[in-house]
């Protein structure tokens, strides 16, 4: 195999070991994404949680102040002593406590009353969205505000009202947020670690095995030891490994076959010159046999000449198939009837062979094609049909042996049918119809005739297909369209 044959299979990167390789690989990215997504989920949980924490903190202050207020209200004193007021305010963390009862308001305790408050909150009528907005506002902008908070005392008709600074509330919210952040980071790391090891075990490791197998195979695809050993299992990765192993084995067989074909082509090209010289000498000697006045020699000499011609044609055909591409068709109007007549003469069907060659083509039918390439197409198919009809038949078989070449024009397309009454195309040949060295219908054949015919038809922009027919035999249909006429050519003709 050529040294550069492995170049298309070379891999442009390798898996990087170590910490850098971890975060550069799929597993590291999965770990980071898991941490990010868990933190995002924690943020979504944090917003309602901080709102609930704020409401509970304020409600605790109301409950404490309500308990103190009920006790003070039960003392039935007009003014609470200053020292007791200060103790009550310190205990509740407020600046003023107001008790509303029976339509009247009573200032139970007050100290450093502000001229105005920055916000008022009724805990009995707060909404979820409003509570979230208030919590975020306090967390971001609070700390130096005076707020008024009020709400009912239990199920009674009494209402307790507090005037207080939101500094302690914001400190409590910041402490809660820090705790939430620490817990969130811990949860995200634990979750990400568990997910990482689980995904690494179930997905990353098998994927890494597939990648390493592809890299290893690309370095030496001809080495059977490089084929991946697929494990059992029915999940997607196990099936991928099994398919990869099968693909590597198929690719290895294909590369081996291509190498053998390349070696074969090289060998044929080396012996082609000598083979042609030998065949040329045989042709010269065979030509002299025609002049021998011997009935037996005169009978077998033409057959010998045709056999040598076929050998020369077969050698040329194999070499032509090895070329990169066929020459571009040099198209012009070709009389199809005369071309088919030449094919018939070249086949030289013996009169005693019992094979009938039928031409059903109008004399004025013209095909826009390369005459030489069209001849090769028709000759290859007719030769295959002739060889199929020469195959041994069952004893006592009286089936008609016939090759029929017919053609019709449908608008700008010429359809050519080549039909025979032979045994038909075997199933294996049908499966590999246009594959070289696989699609032959007879033992020892190469299948190159059909391959070359198909390449030439496609070069003309046409199609060739095996058509179904009711009776025995094989029917190939060729359709060749005319070239589009450019405006310049049309005007030149006009």
Short mmCIF file of C-alpha atoms in Angstrom, two decimals:
data_model
loop_
_atom_site.label_atom_id
_atom_site.label_comp_id
_atom_site.label_asym_id
_atom_site.label_seq_id
_atom_site.Cartn_x
_atom_site.Cartn_y
_atom_site.Cartn_z
CA UNK A 1 0.00 0.00 0.00
CA UNK A 2 1.35 3.52 -0.77
CA UNK A 3 2.83 5.39 2.15
CA UNK A 4 0.36 8.22 1.81
CA UNK A 5 -2.65 5.91 1.76
CA UNK A 6 -3.16 6.44 5.46
CA UNK A 7 -3.12 10.21 5.24
CA UNK A 8 -6.90 10.65 4.75
CA UNK A 9 -7.45 8.52 7.84
CA UNK A 10 -5.04 10.43 10.07
CA UNK A 11 -6.58 12.04 13.12
CA UNK A 12 -5.94 15.73 13.74
CA UNK A 13 -6.04 15.56 17.53
CA UNK A 14 -5.40 13.30 20.47
CA UNK A 15 -7.09 12.99 23.82
CA UNK A 16 -5.17 15.13 26.33
CA UNK A 17 -4.47 13.54 29.72
CA UNK A 18 -4.28 15.43 32.98
CA UNK A 19 -6.30 18.26 34.49
CA UNK A 20 -6.17 20.41 31.34
CA UNK A 21 -7.35 17.46 29.30
CA UNK A 22 -10.17 16.88 31.78
CA UNK A 23 -11.67 20.34 31.34
CA UNK A 24 -10.91 20.36 27.61
CA UNK A 25 -12.76 17.10 27.14
CA UNK A 26 -16.41 16.23 27.20
CA UNK A 27 -16.37 15.03 30.83
CA UNK A 28 -14.88 18.32 32.12
CA UNK A 29 -17.40 20.36 30.15
CA UNK A 30 -20.17 18.20 31.56
CA UNK A 31 -18.89 18.80 35.08
CA UNK A 32 -18.81 22.58 34.59
CA UNK A 33 -22.24 22.62 32.99
CA UNK A 34 -23.67 20.59 35.86
CA UNK A 35 -22.28 23.08 38.40
CA UNK A 36 -23.66 26.01 36.41
CA UNK A 37 -27.09 24.44 36.00
CA UNK A 38 -27.35 23.48 39.68
CA UNK A 39 -26.37 27.00 40.69
CA UNK A 40 -28.97 28.38 38.30
CA UNK A 41 -31.56 26.13 39.88
CA UNK A 42 -30.48 27.30 43.32
CA UNK A 43 -30.89 30.92 42.21
CA UNK A 44 -34.43 30.15 41.11
CA UNK A 45 -35.03 28.59 44.51
CA UNK A 46 -33.28 31.44 46.36
CA UNK A 47 -35.61 34.20 45.13
CA UNK A 48 -38.81 32.84 46.75
CA UNK A 49 -36.80 31.58 49.73
CA UNK A 50 -35.39 35.04 50.58
CA UNK A 51 -38.89 36.48 50.20
CA UNK A 52 -40.28 33.92 52.63
CA UNK A 53 -37.42 34.54 55.05
CA UNK A 54 -38.11 38.30 55.05
CA UNK A 55 -41.82 37.80 55.72
CA UNK A 56 -41.09 35.41 58.59
CA UNK A 57 -38.56 37.82 60.08
CA UNK A 58 -41.05 40.69 60.00
CA UNK A 59 -43.81 38.46 61.30
CA UNK A 60 -41.62 37.41 64.23
CA UNK A 61 -41.08 41.09 65.08
CA UNK A 62 -44.84 41.71 64.91
CA UNK A 63 -45.56 38.73 67.13
CA UNK A 64 -42.97 39.83 69.71
CA UNK A 65 -44.30 43.38 69.69
CA UNK A 66 -47.90 42.10 69.85
CA UNK A 67 -47.12 40.05 72.96
CA UNK A 68 -45.50 43.04 74.62
CA UNK A 69 -48.32 45.32 73.51
CA UNK A 70 -51.05 43.14 74.95
CA UNK A 71 -49.23 43.03 78.29
CA UNK A 72 -48.74 46.80 78.32
CA UNK A 73 -52.33 47.38 77.27
CA UNK A 74 -53.49 45.17 80.14
CA UNK A 75 -51.66 47.34 82.68
CA UNK A 76 -54.16 50.18 82.03
CA UNK A 77 -51.54 52.85 82.52
CA UNK A 78 -51.69 56.08 80.55
CA UNK A 79 -47.96 56.36 79.95
CA UNK A 80 -45.44 53.58 80.22
CA UNK A 81 -42.29 54.54 82.10
CA UNK A 82 -39.41 55.63 79.89
CA UNK A 83 -37.15 52.87 81.00
CA UNK A 84 -39.76 50.21 80.29
CA UNK A 85 -40.44 51.72 76.86
CA UNK A 86 -36.75 51.58 75.99
CA UNK A 87 -36.50 47.97 77.10
CA UNK A 88 -39.55 47.06 75.05
CA UNK A 89 -38.21 48.81 71.95
CA UNK A 90 -34.81 47.16 72.32
CA UNK A 91 -36.43 43.75 72.79
CA UNK A 92 -38.53 44.15 69.64
CA UNK A 93 -35.86 46.01 67.63
CA UNK A 94 -38.26 48.85 66.80
CA UNK A 95 -38.56 52.62 67.27
CA UNK A 96 -42.29 52.73 67.91
CA UNK A 97 -45.08 50.32 68.75
CA UNK A 98 -48.71 51.21 68.08
CA UNK A 99 -51.69 49.07 69.09
CA UNK A 100 -54.99 49.57 67.22
CA UNK A 101 -58.04 48.28 69.07
CA UNK A 102 -61.74 49.02 68.82
CA UNK A 103 -61.16 51.81 66.32
CA UNK A 104 -58.61 53.59 68.51
CA UNK A 105 -54.83 53.73 68.32
CA UNK A 106 -52.52 53.70 71.31
CA UNK A 107 -48.79 54.53 71.16
CA UNK A 108 -47.33 51.96 73.52
CA UNK A 109 -43.67 52.87 73.15
CA UNK A 110 -41.70 55.26 71.05
CA UNK A 111 -38.13 56.57 70.71
CA UNK A 112 -36.48 58.80 68.12
CA UNK A 113 -39.60 59.01 65.95
CA UNK A 114 -38.66 59.91 62.34
CA UNK A 115 -40.39 62.65 60.41
CA UNK A 116 -41.36 60.21 57.60
CA UNK A 117 -41.09 56.55 56.69
CA UNK A 118 -39.55 55.19 53.45
CA UNK A 119 -41.89 52.23 53.07
CA UNK A 120 -45.08 50.71 54.43
CA UNK A 121 -45.86 46.99 54.44
CA UNK A 122 -49.15 45.31 55.36
CA UNK A 123 -48.27 41.70 56.08
CA UNK A 124 -51.92 40.68 55.89
CA UNK A 125 -52.37 41.77 52.29
CA UNK A 126 -48.98 41.05 50.73
CA UNK A 127 -48.78 39.01 47.50
CA UNK A 128 -46.12 36.54 46.39
CA UNK A 129 -44.85 38.75 43.57
CA UNK A 130 -44.99 41.84 45.74
CA UNK A 131 -43.14 40.06 48.52
CA UNK A 132 -40.39 38.96 46.09
CA UNK A 133 -40.00 42.50 44.78
CA UNK A 134 -39.85 43.94 48.30
CA UNK A 135 -37.27 41.34 49.37
CA UNK A 136 -34.98 42.06 46.42
CA UNK A 137 -35.40 45.81 46.96
CA UNK A 138 -34.42 45.49 50.64
CA UNK A 139 -31.49 43.20 49.82
CA UNK A 140 -30.06 45.51 47.18
CA UNK A 141 -31.00 49.02 48.29
CA UNK A 142 -31.97 48.66 51.96
CA UNK A 143 -30.04 49.17 55.16
CA UNK A 144 -30.68 52.88 55.79
CA UNK A 145 -34.43 53.07 55.58
CA UNK A 146 -37.23 53.58 58.11
CA UNK A 147 -40.16 51.28 57.41
CA UNK A 148 -43.66 50.87 58.83
CA UNK A 149 -44.90 47.31 59.24
CA UNK A 150 -48.32 46.33 60.49
CA UNK A 151 -50.60 43.34 60.63
CA UNK A 152 -53.36 41.64 62.71
CA UNK A 153 -52.71 39.94 66.03
CA UNK A 154 -53.76 36.35 65.51
CA UNK A 155 -57.47 36.06 64.69
CA UNK A 156 -58.47 39.10 66.75
CA UNK A 157 -59.54 42.48 65.49
CA UNK A 158 -56.48 44.11 66.99
CA UNK A 159 -53.64 45.35 64.79
CA UNK A 160 -50.06 45.88 65.79
CA UNK A 161 -47.95 48.48 64.01
CA UNK A 162 -44.17 48.88 64.12
CA UNK A 163 -41.86 51.65 62.98
CA UNK A 164 -38.33 50.36 62.60
CA UNK A 165 -35.08 50.55 60.65
CA UNK A 166 -34.49 47.90 57.98
CA UNK A 167 -30.77 47.64 58.81
CA UNK A 168 -31.16 44.57 61.01
CA UNK A 169 -33.54 43.04 58.47
CA UNK A 170 -31.00 43.50 55.66
CA UNK A 171 -28.20 42.04 57.82
CA UNK A 172 -30.35 38.98 58.51
CA UNK A 173 -31.14 38.66 54.79
CA UNK A 174 -27.45 38.92 53.87
CA UNK A 175 -26.56 36.25 56.41
CA UNK A 176 -29.30 34.02 55.02
CA UNK A 177 -28.09 34.64 51.47
CA UNK A 178 -24.52 33.72 52.41
CA UNK A 179 -25.70 30.51 54.00
CA UNK A 180 -27.82 29.75 50.94
CA UNK A 181 -24.83 30.38 48.67
CA UNK A 182 -22.59 28.07 50.68
CA UNK A 183 -25.22 25.33 50.71
CA UNK A 184 -25.87 25.83 46.98
CA UNK A 185 -22.19 25.52 46.13
CA UNK A 186 -21.88 22.43 48.29
CA UNK A 187 -25.00 20.84 46.74
CA UNK A 188 -23.88 21.73 43.21
CA UNK A 189 -20.43 20.22 43.76
CA UNK A 190 -21.83 17.05 45.29
CA UNK A 191 -24.45 16.74 42.56
CA UNK A 192 -21.98 17.51 39.80
CA UNK A 193 -19.50 15.00 41.20
CA UNK A 194 -22.09 12.24 41.39
CA UNK A 195 -23.38 13.04 37.91
CA UNK A 196 -19.83 13.26 36.60
CA UNK A 197 -18.86 9.82 37.85
CA UNK A 198 -22.17 8.31 36.69
CA UNK A 199 -22.00 9.89 33.21
CA UNK A 200 -18.29 9.18 32.95
CA UNK A 201 -18.97 5.54 33.72
CA UNK A 202 -21.98 5.16 31.45
CA UNK A 203 -21.16 7.54 28.58
CA UNK A 204 -17.76 9.21 28.60
CA UNK A 205 -15.69 6.08 29.06
CA UNK A 206 -17.40 4.18 26.20
CA UNK A 207 -17.20 7.27 23.97
CA UNK A 208 -13.52 7.65 24.84
CA UNK A 209 -13.04 4.00 23.94
CA UNK A 210 -14.69 4.58 20.55
CA UNK A 211 -12.52 7.63 19.93
CA UNK A 212 -9.31 5.86 20.88
CA UNK A 213 -10.26 2.92 18.69
CA UNK A 214 -10.80 5.21 15.70
CA UNK A 215 -7.49 6.97 16.35
CA UNK A 216 -5.66 3.67 16.73
CA UNK A 217 -7.27 2.20 13.61
CA UNK A 218 -6.46 5.27 11.52
CA UNK A 219 -2.74 4.81 12.18
CA UNK A 220 -2.63 1.33 10.63
CA UNK A 221 -5.97 0.38 9.03
CA UNK A 222 -4.44 -2.71 7.40
CA UNK A 223 -3.59 -4.26 10.81
CA UNK A 224 -6.34 -6.70 11.91
CA UNK A 225 -5.32 -6.16 15.55
CA UNK A 226 -6.45 -2.52 15.28
CA UNK A 227 -10.10 -3.48 14.78
CA UNK A 228 -12.17 -2.60 17.84
CA UNK A 229 -13.33 -5.48 20.01
CA UNK A 230 -17.04 -4.73 20.36
CA UNK A 231 -18.62 -5.71 23.65
CA UNK A 232 -22.08 -7.09 24.30
CA UNK A 233 -25.07 -4.90 25.04
CA UNK A 234 -28.11 -3.41 23.38
CA UNK A 235 -27.85 0.24 24.39
CA UNK A 236 -26.96 2.98 21.92
CA UNK A 237 -23.24 3.09 22.74
CA UNK A 238 -22.90 -0.68 22.62
CA UNK A 239 -24.60 -0.72 19.22
CA UNK A 240 -22.34 2.13 18.08
CA UNK A 241 -19.29 0.09 19.11
CA UNK A 242 -20.58 -2.98 17.28
CA UNK A 243 -21.27 -0.95 14.14
CA UNK A 244 -17.84 0.70 14.40
CA UNK A 245 -16.16 -2.70 14.62
CA UNK A 246 -18.15 -3.93 11.61
CA UNK A 247 -17.30 -0.75 9.68
CA UNK A 248 -13.59 -1.09 10.47
CA UNK A 249 -13.63 -4.72 9.33
CA UNK A 250 -15.43 -3.76 6.12
CA UNK A 251 -13.05 -0.87 5.52
CA UNK A 252 -10.08 -3.13 6.08
CA UNK A 253 -11.42 -5.65 3.55
CA UNK A 254 -12.09 -2.82 1.10
CA UNK A 255 -8.58 -1.41 1.51
CA UNK A 256 -7.12 -4.86 1.03
CA UNK A 257 -9.20 -5.36 -2.07
CA UNK A 258 -8.18 -1.95 -3.41
CA UNK A 259 -4.55 -2.78 -2.77
CA UNK A 260 -4.93 -6.09 -4.57
CA UNK A 261 -6.63 -4.35 -7.47
CA UNK A 262 -3.88 -1.73 -7.59
CA UNK A 263 -1.26 -4.45 -7.62
CA UNK A 264 -3.22 -6.29 -10.29
CA UNK A 265 -3.47 -3.15 -12.40
CA UNK A 266 0.26 -2.57 -12.07
CA UNK A 267 1.00 -6.16 -13.07
CA UNK A 268 -1.38 -6.01 -16.04
CA UNK A 269 0.12 -2.73 -17.22
CA UNK A 270 3.59 -4.30 -17.13
CA UNK A 271 2.65 -7.35 -19.16
CA UNK A 272 0.29 -5.52 -21.50
CA UNK A 273 3.02 -4.55 -23.98
CA UNK A 274 4.38 -8.07 -24.22
CA UNK A 275 0.87 -9.51 -24.41
CA UNK A 276 0.00 -7.26 -27.34
CA UNK A 277 3.16 -8.32 -29.18
CA UNK A 278 2.34 -11.98 -28.65
CA UNK A 279 -1.24 -11.48 -29.82
CA UNK A 280 -0.07 -9.47 -32.83
CA UNK A 281 2.20 -12.32 -33.84
CA UNK A 282 -0.66 -14.77 -33.37
CA UNK A 283 -2.87 -12.59 -35.59
CA UNK A 284 -0.24 -12.55 -38.35
CA UNK A 285 0.07 -16.31 -38.28
CA UNK A 286 -3.70 -16.73 -38.18
CA UNK A 287 -4.09 -14.49 -41.23
CA UNK A 288 -1.82 -16.89 -43.16
CA UNK A 289 -4.02 -19.81 -42.17
CA UNK A 290 -6.88 -18.29 -44.16
CA UNK A 291 -4.92 -18.86 -47.36
CA UNK A 292 -4.39 -22.56 -46.59
CA UNK A 293 -6.55 -24.64 -48.89
CA UNK A 294 -7.85 -26.99 -46.26
CA UNK A 295 -11.57 -27.24 -45.39
CA UNK A 296 -10.87 -27.85 -41.73
CA UNK A 297 -8.48 -24.93 -41.53
CA UNK A 298 -10.90 -22.65 -43.40
CA UNK A 299 -13.62 -23.62 -40.93
CA UNK A 300 -11.67 -22.92 -37.74
CA UNK A 301 -9.44 -20.04 -38.87
CA UNK A 302 -12.19 -17.35 -38.58
CA UNK A 303 -13.03 -18.58 -35.10
CA UNK A 304 -9.37 -18.40 -34.12
CA UNK A 305 -9.16 -14.85 -35.44
CA UNK A 306 -12.23 -13.77 -33.51
CA UNK A 307 -10.89 -15.40 -30.36
CA UNK A 308 -7.60 -13.51 -30.66
CA UNK A 309 -9.50 -10.26 -31.35
CA UNK A 310 -11.57 -10.84 -28.23
CA UNK A 311 -8.39 -11.40 -26.20
CA UNK A 312 -6.98 -8.12 -27.46
CA UNK A 313 -10.25 -6.35 -26.73
CA UNK A 314 -10.45 -7.86 -23.26
CA UNK A 315 -6.93 -6.65 -22.42
CA UNK A 316 -7.74 -3.16 -23.66
CA UNK A 317 -11.00 -3.19 -21.71
CA UNK A 318 -9.30 -4.01 -18.43
CA UNK A 319 -6.73 -1.25 -18.96
CA UNK A 320 -9.41 1.23 -19.97
CA UNK A 321 -11.29 0.50 -16.75
CA UNK A 322 -8.15 1.29 -14.76
CA UNK A 323 -8.00 4.81 -16.19
CA UNK A 324 -9.16 7.74 -14.03
CA UNK A 325 -12.05 8.58 -16.33
CA UNK A 326 -13.37 8.13 -19.82
CA UNK A 327 -12.81 10.79 -22.44
CA UNK A 328 -15.50 13.45 -22.72
CA UNK A 329 -18.07 12.36 -25.33
CA UNK A 330 -17.66 14.04 -28.72
CA UNK A 331 -21.31 14.06 -29.62
CA UNK A 332 -22.81 14.27 -33.07
CA UNK A 333 -25.81 12.68 -34.84
CA UNK A 334 -25.13 8.94 -35.17
CA UNK A 335 -27.30 6.60 -37.34
CA UNK A 336 -28.23 3.92 -34.84
CA UNK A 337 -29.26 1.26 -37.40
CA UNK A 338 -25.83 1.29 -39.07
CA UNK A 339 -24.10 1.16 -35.67
CA UNK A 340 -26.11 -1.89 -34.59
CA UNK A 341 -25.30 -3.58 -37.90
CA UNK A 342 -21.56 -3.11 -37.17
CA UNK A 343 -22.09 -4.66 -33.72
CA UNK A 344 -23.81 -7.64 -35.34
CA UNK A 345 -20.96 -8.14 -37.77
CA UNK A 346 -18.38 -7.93 -34.99
CA UNK A 347 -20.22 -10.56 -32.95
CA UNK A 348 -20.02 -12.89 -35.99
CA UNK A 349 -22.83 -15.12 -34.79
CA UNK A 350 -22.45 -18.53 -36.43
CA UNK A 351 -25.34 -19.68 -38.57
CA UNK A 352 -25.33 -23.10 -36.90
CA UNK A 353 -25.38 -21.58 -33.38
CA UNK A 354 -29.16 -21.27 -33.47
CA UNK A 355 -29.04 -17.66 -32.31
CA UNK A 356 -31.17 -15.06 -34.08
CA UNK A 357 -30.18 -11.38 -34.11
CA UNK A 358 -33.16 -9.07 -34.71
CA UNK A 359 -32.89 -5.34 -35.39
CA UNK A 360 -36.02 -3.24 -34.95
CA UNK A 361 -34.67 0.24 -35.63
CA UNK A 362 -35.82 2.84 -38.11
CA UNK A 363 -33.21 3.61 -40.76
CA UNK A 364 -33.49 7.37 -40.14
CA UNK A 365 -33.24 7.21 -36.34
CA UNK A 366 -30.35 9.39 -35.20
CA UNK A 367 -28.80 9.47 -31.72
CA UNK A 368 -26.99 12.54 -30.41
CA UNK A 369 -23.95 10.70 -29.00
CA UNK A 370 -20.29 9.87 -29.36
CA UNK A 371 -20.32 7.17 -32.04
CA UNK A 372 -17.37 5.21 -30.67
CA UNK A 373 -18.67 5.25 -27.08
CA UNK A 374 -22.21 4.33 -28.16
CA UNK A 375 -20.74 1.43 -30.13
CA UNK A 376 -18.95 0.20 -27.01
CA UNK A 377 -22.18 0.44 -24.99
CA UNK A 378 -24.26 -1.55 -27.45
CA UNK A 379 -21.46 -4.02 -28.16
CA UNK A 380 -20.87 -4.78 -24.47
CA UNK A 381 -24.54 -5.48 -23.84
CA UNK A 382 -25.01 -7.52 -27.04
CA UNK A 383 -21.86 -9.52 -26.30
CA UNK A 384 -23.18 -10.32 -22.81
CA UNK A 385 -26.49 -11.42 -24.35
CA UNK A 386 -24.63 -13.56 -26.90
CA UNK A 387 -22.57 -15.25 -24.19
CA UNK A 388 -25.71 -15.89 -22.15
CA UNK A 389 -27.38 -17.58 -25.12
CA UNK A 390 -24.30 -19.75 -25.71
CA UNK A 391 -24.61 -21.21 -22.21
CA UNK A 392 -25.60 -24.90 -22.16
CA UNK A 393 -29.36 -25.49 -22.06
CA UNK A 394 -31.31 -28.35 -20.57
CA UNK A 395 -31.47 -31.48 -22.70
CA UNK A 396 -34.30 -31.32 -25.19
CA UNK A 397 -34.84 -27.61 -24.68
CA UNK A 398 -36.48 -25.97 -27.70
CA UNK A 399 -36.52 -22.38 -26.45
CA UNK A 400 -35.92 -19.69 -29.05
CA UNK A 401 -32.49 -18.07 -28.86
CA UNK A 402 -32.81 -14.46 -29.90
CA UNK A 403 -31.16 -11.08 -29.38
CA UNK A 404 -33.43 -8.16 -30.16
CA UNK A 405 -32.18 -4.59 -30.43
CA UNK A 406 -34.94 -2.01 -30.76
CA UNK A 407 -35.04 1.74 -30.40
CA UNK A 408 -37.54 4.60 -30.47
CA UNK A 409 -37.38 8.35 -30.09
CA UNK A 410 -39.62 10.04 -27.52
CA UNK A 411 -39.22 13.77 -27.97
CA UNK A 412 -35.59 14.58 -27.22
CA UNK A 413 -34.78 11.15 -25.74
CA UNK A 414 -33.82 7.97 -27.61
CA UNK A 415 -34.70 4.74 -25.82
CA UNK A 416 -32.70 1.64 -26.80
CA UNK A 417 -33.76 -1.85 -25.67
CA UNK A 418 -31.38 -4.81 -25.82
CA UNK A 419 -33.38 -7.95 -25.11
CA UNK A 420 -32.40 -11.61 -25.10
CA UNK A 421 -34.18 -14.88 -24.39
CA UNK A 422 -31.38 -16.33 -22.30
CA UNK A 423 -31.59 -17.75 -18.77
CA UNK A 424 -31.85 -14.30 -17.19
CA UNK A 425 -29.78 -12.48 -14.61
CA UNK A 426 -28.87 -14.46 -11.46
CA UNK A 427 -29.84 -13.01 -8.10
CA UNK A 428 -26.21 -12.33 -7.10
CA UNK A 429 -25.57 -10.52 -10.37
CA UNK A 430 -28.70 -8.39 -9.82
CA UNK A 431 -27.48 -7.35 -6.37
CA UNK A 432 -24.11 -6.23 -7.78
CA UNK A 433 -25.33 -5.25 -11.21
CA UNK A 434 -22.91 -2.42 -11.98
CA UNK A 435 -20.06 -3.47 -9.66
CA UNK A 436 -16.75 -4.48 -11.18
CA UNK A 437 -15.68 -8.09 -10.53
CA UNK A 438 -18.99 -8.75 -8.72
CA UNK A 439 -21.81 -8.21 -11.19
CA UNK A 440 -20.93 -10.86 -13.79
CA UNK A 441 -23.78 -13.15 -14.82
CA UNK A 442 -21.49 -16.00 -15.89
CA UNK A 443 -18.73 -17.95 -14.20
CA UNK A 444 -15.31 -16.45 -14.80
CA UNK A 445 -16.68 -13.10 -15.96
CA UNK A 446 -15.53 -9.73 -14.63
CA UNK A 447 -18.66 -7.63 -14.96
CA UNK A 448 -16.59 -4.85 -16.53
CA UNK A 449 -18.82 -4.67 -19.59
CA UNK A 450 -21.80 -3.40 -17.61
CA UNK A 451 -19.63 -1.05 -15.54
CA UNK A 452 -18.08 0.53 -18.61
CA UNK A 453 -21.44 0.77 -20.37
CA UNK A 454 -22.96 2.52 -17.37
CA UNK A 455 -20.09 5.02 -17.13
CA UNK A 456 -20.42 5.86 -20.82
CA UNK A 457 -24.20 6.26 -20.60
CA UNK A 458 -23.89 8.55 -17.56
CA UNK A 459 -21.30 10.62 -19.42
CA UNK A 460 -24.02 11.26 -22.02
CA UNK A 461 -26.45 12.34 -19.31
CA UNK A 462 -28.54 9.21 -19.82
CA UNK A 463 -29.63 6.20 -17.82
CA UNK A 464 -29.24 2.44 -18.08
CA UNK A 465 -31.33 -0.04 -16.12
CA UNK A 466 -32.31 -3.67 -16.01
CA UNK A 467 -35.99 -3.67 -17.00
CA UNK A 468 -38.55 -6.25 -15.98
CA UNK A 469 -39.99 -8.47 -18.70
CA UNK A 470 -42.76 -11.08 -18.60
CA UNK A 471 -40.78 -13.87 -20.28
CA UNK A 472 -37.34 -15.38 -19.63
CA UNK A 473 -34.19 -13.52 -20.49
CA UNK A 474 -32.66 -10.13 -19.80
CA UNK A 475 -33.75 -6.69 -20.99
CA UNK A 476 -31.52 -3.64 -20.63
CA UNK A 477 -32.99 -0.22 -21.41
CA UNK A 478 -30.77 2.71 -22.31
CA UNK A 479 -32.12 6.25 -22.52
CA UNK A 480 -29.91 8.97 -24.02
CA UNK A 481 -31.18 12.55 -24.21
CA UNK A 482 -30.19 15.06 -26.87
CA UNK A 483 -27.93 17.92 -25.91
CA UNK A 484 -29.67 21.24 -25.20
CA UNK A 485 -29.20 23.62 -28.11
CA UNK A 486 -27.64 26.95 -27.14
CA UNK A 487 -28.95 30.19 -28.61
CA UNK A 488 -25.69 30.74 -30.48
CA UNK A 489 -25.87 27.35 -32.21
CA UNK A 490 -29.54 27.89 -33.01
CA UNK A 491 -28.87 31.28 -34.55
CA UNK A 492 -25.85 29.92 -36.44
CA UNK A 493 -28.04 27.21 -38.02
CA UNK A 494 -30.78 29.71 -38.78
#
